[in-house]
């Protein structure tokens, strides 16, 4: 563990001492250049990105595996609750969630949106998951999820597939969803419309759902993403 500390003088902050437990080759100021603009009445701030005794943040790519892909049960970390227009992403470099941007309200996420740890899709990010639940799931929650299909997707020329999942133990539905055929057709249409159009106000035509795949195709996409992670 590298210990990093520094005192700062600012018109907004007086006698503010920053104490950071930091394991990263990235400089603290480069990662958090805005931190002194947003803090108020701050005398001591501690930031930790490694899960150890007394620390507060877990690196999901270290503490979780992808799961049992052959059995169709995977680990999923949720980033965006259903209904949110906040594009929250897992920042792998600092092991923390980050608000990347705010989408137009009309393009709020139609499902929960997360990722499978220890995977890499062709776009260089962890493999995405569309998680279907009756109620929105909070950012940072992880769970065992059942794979029911895949949405094959291209974003600005890059493959950016989305694995479709439901909670592995869903006593509300009686574990009724086992494939995409069990998902209401109207919801499938809404998801497809969302991803075909959610960048239309900024970059029209840059996203495309190419097709929907079954459980076995989804498992193969996951296996390929695990291989990329292991070979990175």
mmCIF file of C-alpha atoms in Angstrom:
data_model
loop_
_atom_site.group_PDB
_atom_site.id
_atom_site.type_symbol
_atom_site.label_atom_id
_atom_site.label_comp_id
_atom_site.label_asym_id
_atom_site.label_seq_id
_atom_site.Cartn_x
_atom_site.Cartn_y
_atom_site.Cartn_z
ATOM 1 C CA UNK A 1 0.000 0.000 0.000
ATOM 2 C CA UNK A 2 1.405 3.356 -1.042
ATOM 3 C CA UNK A 3 0.532 6.133 1.364
ATOM 4 C CA UNK A 4 -0.058 9.471 -0.251
ATOM 5 C CA UNK A 5 -0.714 12.708 1.611
ATOM 6 C CA UNK A 6 -0.687 16.319 0.658
ATOM 7 C CA UNK A 7 -1.864 19.642 2.074
ATOM 8 C CA UNK A 8 -3.710 22.075 -0.116
ATOM 9 C CA UNK A 9 -4.533 25.754 0.087
ATOM 10 C CA UNK A 10 -7.702 26.939 -1.559
ATOM 11 C CA UNK A 11 -10.176 29.792 -1.320
ATOM 12 C CA UNK A 12 -12.884 27.166 -0.881
ATOM 13 C CA UNK A 13 -10.964 24.923 1.511
ATOM 14 C CA UNK A 14 -9.056 26.059 4.567
ATOM 15 C CA UNK A 15 -6.502 23.877 6.312
ATOM 16 C CA UNK A 16 -7.696 20.894 4.331
ATOM 17 C CA UNK A 17 -5.497 17.820 4.619
ATOM 18 C CA UNK A 18 -6.029 15.042 2.104
ATOM 19 C CA UNK A 19 -5.132 11.550 3.257
ATOM 20 C CA UNK A 20 -5.338 8.825 0.646
ATOM 21 C CA UNK A 21 -4.740 5.087 0.688
ATOM 22 C CA UNK A 22 -3.763 4.691 -2.953
ATOM 23 C CA UNK A 23 -2.655 1.653 -4.975
ATOM 24 C CA UNK A 24 -2.356 2.907 -8.499
ATOM 25 C CA UNK A 25 0.206 4.082 -11.023
ATOM 26 C CA UNK A 26 -2.188 6.948 -11.813
ATOM 27 C CA UNK A 27 -1.487 10.199 -9.982
ATOM 28 C CA UNK A 28 -4.162 11.211 -7.484
ATOM 29 C CA UNK A 29 -4.538 14.702 -8.964
ATOM 30 C CA UNK A 30 -5.078 13.212 -12.435
ATOM 31 C CA UNK A 31 -7.899 10.977 -11.220
ATOM 32 C CA UNK A 32 -9.664 13.483 -8.966
ATOM 33 C CA UNK A 33 -8.925 16.911 -10.480
ATOM 34 C CA UNK A 34 -12.377 18.172 -9.455
ATOM 35 C CA UNK A 35 -12.410 17.068 -5.841
ATOM 36 C CA UNK A 36 -11.431 20.430 -4.380
ATOM 37 C CA UNK A 37 -14.088 22.281 -6.354
ATOM 38 C CA UNK A 38 -16.959 20.143 -5.107
ATOM 39 C CA UNK A 39 -16.009 19.730 -1.453
ATOM 40 C CA UNK A 40 -17.211 22.247 1.134
ATOM 41 C CA UNK A 41 -16.178 22.781 4.757
ATOM 42 C CA UNK A 42 -13.801 19.860 4.420
ATOM 43 C CA UNK A 43 -11.042 19.477 7.011
ATOM 44 C CA UNK A 44 -10.018 15.864 6.478
ATOM 45 C CA UNK A 45 -10.899 13.661 3.531
ATOM 46 C CA UNK A 46 -9.925 10.023 3.228
ATOM 47 C CA UNK A 47 -10.258 8.132 -0.043
ATOM 48 C CA UNK A 48 -9.588 4.405 -0.351
ATOM 49 C CA UNK A 49 -9.936 2.167 -3.390
ATOM 50 C CA UNK A 50 -8.746 -1.177 -2.013
ATOM 51 C CA UNK A 51 -10.770 -3.479 0.235
ATOM 52 C CA UNK A 52 -8.660 -4.128 3.315
ATOM 53 C CA UNK A 53 -9.363 -3.955 7.014
ATOM 54 C CA UNK A 54 -10.535 -0.444 7.747
ATOM 55 C CA UNK A 55 -10.957 0.483 4.076
ATOM 56 C CA UNK A 56 -14.216 1.249 2.326
ATOM 57 C CA UNK A 57 -14.167 0.314 -1.381
ATOM 58 C CA UNK A 58 -14.014 -3.092 -3.042
ATOM 59 C CA UNK A 59 -12.511 -3.814 -6.456
ATOM 60 C CA UNK A 60 -15.136 -6.082 -7.983
ATOM 61 C CA UNK A 61 -12.655 -7.429 -10.518
ATOM 62 C CA UNK A 62 -10.567 -8.749 -7.627
ATOM 63 C CA UNK A 63 -13.203 -10.069 -5.230
ATOM 64 C CA UNK A 64 -15.606 -11.616 -7.773
ATOM 65 C CA UNK A 65 -15.212 -14.177 -10.560
ATOM 66 C CA UNK A 66 -17.424 -14.216 -13.663
ATOM 67 C CA UNK A 67 -19.368 -17.119 -12.116
ATOM 68 C CA UNK A 68 -20.375 -20.541 -13.433
ATOM 69 C CA UNK A 69 -20.801 -19.782 -17.106
ATOM 70 C CA UNK A 70 -21.473 -23.382 -18.148
ATOM 71 C CA UNK A 71 -24.377 -23.530 -15.688
ATOM 72 C CA UNK A 72 -25.610 -20.155 -16.900
ATOM 73 C CA UNK A 73 -25.211 -18.519 -13.465
ATOM 74 C CA UNK A 74 -22.930 -15.478 -13.438
ATOM 75 C CA UNK A 75 -21.893 -12.681 -11.087
ATOM 76 C CA UNK A 76 -23.220 -9.257 -12.027
ATOM 77 C CA UNK A 77 -22.366 -5.845 -10.582
ATOM 78 C CA UNK A 78 -25.095 -3.258 -11.138
ATOM 79 C CA UNK A 79 -24.109 0.210 -12.340
ATOM 80 C CA UNK A 80 -27.347 1.928 -13.406
ATOM 81 C CA UNK A 81 -30.794 1.418 -11.862
ATOM 82 C CA UNK A 82 -33.706 0.948 -14.234
ATOM 83 C CA UNK A 83 -35.335 4.317 -14.985
ATOM 84 C CA UNK A 84 -32.173 6.374 -14.429
ATOM 85 C CA UNK A 85 -30.697 8.745 -17.020
ATOM 86 C CA UNK A 86 -27.377 8.823 -15.133
ATOM 87 C CA UNK A 87 -24.740 6.956 -17.152
ATOM 88 C CA UNK A 88 -22.821 5.501 -14.214
ATOM 89 C CA UNK A 89 -19.796 3.408 -15.140
ATOM 90 C CA UNK A 90 -17.299 1.267 -13.249
ATOM 91 C CA UNK A 91 -13.902 2.969 -13.540
ATOM 92 C CA UNK A 92 -11.501 0.033 -13.596
ATOM 93 C CA UNK A 93 -8.402 2.194 -13.093
ATOM 94 C CA UNK A 94 -9.486 3.502 -9.703
ATOM 95 C CA UNK A 95 -11.950 0.739 -8.722
ATOM 96 C CA UNK A 96 -14.870 3.114 -8.212
ATOM 97 C CA UNK A 97 -18.173 4.077 -9.807
ATOM 98 C CA UNK A 98 -18.113 7.257 -11.865
ATOM 99 C CA UNK A 99 -20.851 9.375 -13.428
ATOM 100 C CA UNK A 100 -19.735 9.513 -17.045
ATOM 101 C CA UNK A 101 -22.602 11.675 -18.304
ATOM 102 C CA UNK A 102 -26.293 12.485 -17.914
ATOM 103 C CA UNK A 103 -28.443 11.207 -20.760
ATOM 104 C CA UNK A 104 -31.618 12.969 -21.972
ATOM 105 C CA UNK A 105 -34.514 11.997 -19.697
ATOM 106 C CA UNK A 106 -36.371 10.410 -22.607
ATOM 107 C CA UNK A 107 -33.550 7.856 -22.824
ATOM 108 C CA UNK A 108 -33.634 6.637 -19.229
ATOM 109 C CA UNK A 109 -32.490 3.015 -19.008
ATOM 110 C CA UNK A 110 -35.337 0.504 -19.655
ATOM 111 C CA UNK A 111 -33.598 -2.102 -17.472
ATOM 112 C CA UNK A 112 -30.935 -2.253 -14.796
ATOM 113 C CA UNK A 113 -27.487 -2.062 -16.398
ATOM 114 C CA UNK A 114 -24.290 -3.625 -15.073
ATOM 115 C CA UNK A 115 -21.277 -5.759 -15.926
ATOM 116 C CA UNK A 116 -19.686 -9.163 -15.421
ATOM 117 C CA UNK A 117 -16.408 -8.943 -13.452
ATOM 118 C CA UNK A 118 -13.178 -10.256 -14.975
ATOM 119 C CA UNK A 119 -14.445 -9.915 -18.540
ATOM 120 C CA UNK A 120 -13.565 -7.667 -21.473
ATOM 121 C CA UNK A 121 -15.800 -7.081 -24.481
ATOM 122 C CA UNK A 122 -14.375 -6.103 -27.865
ATOM 123 C CA UNK A 123 -14.751 -2.409 -26.963
ATOM 124 C CA UNK A 124 -12.252 -2.810 -24.089
ATOM 125 C CA UNK A 125 -14.784 -2.505 -21.252
ATOM 126 C CA UNK A 126 -16.224 -5.193 -19.004
ATOM 127 C CA UNK A 127 -19.020 -7.161 -20.668
ATOM 128 C CA UNK A 128 -22.344 -5.378 -20.141
ATOM 129 C CA UNK A 129 -25.497 -6.883 -18.639
ATOM 130 C CA UNK A 130 -29.156 -5.945 -18.978
ATOM 131 C CA UNK A 131 -30.696 -7.122 -15.702
ATOM 132 C CA UNK A 132 -34.463 -7.561 -15.555
ATOM 133 C CA UNK A 133 -36.095 -7.005 -12.162
ATOM 134 C CA UNK A 134 -39.523 -5.768 -11.085
ATOM 135 C CA UNK A 135 -37.983 -2.865 -9.134
ATOM 136 C CA UNK A 136 -34.840 -0.802 -9.867
ATOM 137 C CA UNK A 137 -31.612 -2.156 -8.374
ATOM 138 C CA UNK A 138 -29.213 0.285 -6.729
ATOM 139 C CA UNK A 139 -25.735 1.084 -8.017
ATOM 140 C CA UNK A 140 -23.045 -1.108 -6.450
ATOM 141 C CA UNK A 141 -25.218 -4.124 -5.686
ATOM 142 C CA UNK A 142 -23.820 -7.440 -6.926
ATOM 143 C CA UNK A 143 -25.736 -10.665 -7.343
ATOM 144 C CA UNK A 144 -25.857 -14.095 -8.912
ATOM 145 C CA UNK A 145 -27.832 -13.831 -12.149
ATOM 146 C CA UNK A 146 -29.266 -16.329 -14.617
ATOM 147 C CA UNK A 147 -28.359 -15.847 -18.281
ATOM 148 C CA UNK A 148 -31.402 -15.844 -20.574
ATOM 149 C CA UNK A 149 -29.952 -14.428 -23.796
ATOM 150 C CA UNK A 150 -27.826 -11.772 -25.463
ATOM 151 C CA UNK A 151 -28.500 -8.562 -27.354
ATOM 152 C CA UNK A 152 -25.876 -8.294 -30.097
ATOM 153 C CA UNK A 153 -25.035 -4.630 -30.399
ATOM 154 C CA UNK A 154 -22.687 -2.304 -32.279
ATOM 155 C CA UNK A 155 -21.814 1.141 -30.913
ATOM 156 C CA UNK A 156 -19.925 3.492 -33.229
ATOM 157 C CA UNK A 157 -18.442 0.572 -35.148
ATOM 158 C CA UNK A 158 -17.398 -1.403 -32.040
ATOM 159 C CA UNK A 159 -18.984 -4.607 -30.770
ATOM 160 C CA UNK A 160 -20.667 -3.831 -27.437
ATOM 161 C CA UNK A 161 -22.868 -6.828 -26.657
ATOM 162 C CA UNK A 162 -25.319 -6.948 -23.737
ATOM 163 C CA UNK A 163 -25.965 -10.176 -21.826
ATOM 164 C CA UNK A 164 -29.603 -10.395 -20.719
ATOM 165 C CA UNK A 165 -30.111 -11.758 -17.196
ATOM 166 C CA UNK A 166 -32.548 -12.126 -14.337
ATOM 167 C CA UNK A 167 -31.785 -12.772 -10.647
ATOM 168 C CA UNK A 168 -30.858 -16.413 -10.111
ATOM 169 C CA UNK A 169 -33.302 -16.641 -7.194
ATOM 170 C CA UNK A 170 -36.450 -14.705 -8.114
ATOM 171 C CA UNK A 171 -39.240 -15.809 -5.821
ATOM 172 C CA UNK A 172 -41.463 -12.978 -7.026
ATOM 173 C CA UNK A 173 -41.809 -14.473 -10.504
ATOM 174 C CA UNK A 174 -41.172 -18.063 -9.408
ATOM 175 C CA UNK A 175 -38.052 -18.074 -11.612
ATOM 176 C CA UNK A 176 -40.348 -17.821 -14.614
ATOM 177 C CA UNK A 177 -37.774 -16.258 -16.975
ATOM 178 C CA UNK A 178 -35.443 -18.843 -18.513
ATOM 179 C CA UNK A 179 -35.039 -17.522 -22.065
ATOM 180 C CA UNK A 180 -35.844 -14.442 -24.118
ATOM 181 C CA UNK A 181 -39.098 -16.133 -25.156
ATOM 182 C CA UNK A 182 -40.305 -15.614 -21.564
ATOM 183 C CA UNK A 183 -39.725 -11.847 -21.711
ATOM 184 C CA UNK A 184 -42.743 -9.756 -22.821
ATOM 185 C CA UNK A 185 -42.400 -8.894 -26.493
ATOM 186 C CA UNK A 186 -43.184 -5.244 -25.771
ATOM 187 C CA UNK A 187 -40.236 -4.995 -23.369
ATOM 188 C CA UNK A 188 -37.905 -6.475 -25.990
ATOM 189 C CA UNK A 189 -39.130 -3.824 -28.447
ATOM 190 C CA UNK A 190 -38.582 -1.058 -25.893
ATOM 191 C CA UNK A 191 -35.042 -2.224 -25.128
ATOM 192 C CA UNK A 192 -34.193 -2.443 -28.809
ATOM 193 C CA UNK A 193 -35.664 0.993 -29.511
ATOM 194 C CA UNK A 194 -33.694 2.475 -26.623
ATOM 195 C CA UNK A 195 -30.326 1.170 -27.778
ATOM 196 C CA UNK A 196 -30.971 1.987 -31.426
ATOM 197 C CA UNK A 197 -31.800 5.599 -30.577
ATOM 198 C CA UNK A 198 -30.311 6.702 -27.241
ATOM 199 C CA UNK A 199 -27.436 8.558 -28.963
ATOM 200 C CA UNK A 200 -29.630 9.982 -31.733
ATOM 201 C CA UNK A 201 -29.566 13.546 -30.386
ATOM 202 C CA UNK A 202 -25.761 13.666 -30.449
ATOM 203 C CA UNK A 203 -24.656 11.108 -33.029
ATOM 204 C CA UNK A 204 -27.558 9.765 -35.105
ATOM 205 C CA UNK A 205 -27.156 6.305 -36.581
ATOM 206 C CA UNK A 206 -24.134 5.372 -34.453
ATOM 207 C CA UNK A 207 -25.789 2.470 -32.582
ATOM 208 C CA UNK A 208 -27.463 -0.676 -33.868
ATOM 209 C CA UNK A 209 -29.006 -3.796 -32.333
ATOM 210 C CA UNK A 210 -28.045 -6.461 -34.875
ATOM 211 C CA UNK A 211 -29.940 -9.417 -33.396
ATOM 212 C CA UNK A 212 -31.005 -11.253 -30.234
ATOM 213 C CA UNK A 213 -29.267 -14.510 -29.332
ATOM 214 C CA UNK A 214 -30.240 -17.446 -27.121
ATOM 215 C CA UNK A 215 -28.645 -18.679 -23.888
ATOM 216 C CA UNK A 216 -25.932 -20.704 -25.631
ATOM 217 C CA UNK A 217 -24.894 -17.766 -27.799
ATOM 218 C CA UNK A 218 -24.785 -15.598 -24.683
ATOM 219 C CA UNK A 219 -22.549 -18.108 -22.900
ATOM 220 C CA UNK A 220 -20.144 -18.100 -25.834
ATOM 221 C CA UNK A 221 -19.948 -14.291 -25.752
ATOM 222 C CA UNK A 222 -19.152 -14.480 -22.029
ATOM 223 C CA UNK A 223 -16.460 -17.144 -22.542
ATOM 224 C CA UNK A 224 -14.772 -15.019 -25.218
ATOM 225 C CA UNK A 225 -14.839 -12.003 -22.881
ATOM 226 C CA UNK A 226 -13.290 -14.010 -20.045
ATOM 227 C CA UNK A 227 -10.542 -15.110 -22.423
ATOM 228 C CA UNK A 228 -9.820 -11.480 -23.344
ATOM 229 C CA UNK A 229 -9.589 -10.576 -19.671
ATOM 230 C CA UNK A 230 -7.159 -13.403 -18.964
ATOM 231 C CA UNK A 231 -5.003 -12.482 -21.964
ATOM 232 C CA UNK A 232 -4.991 -8.725 -21.378
#
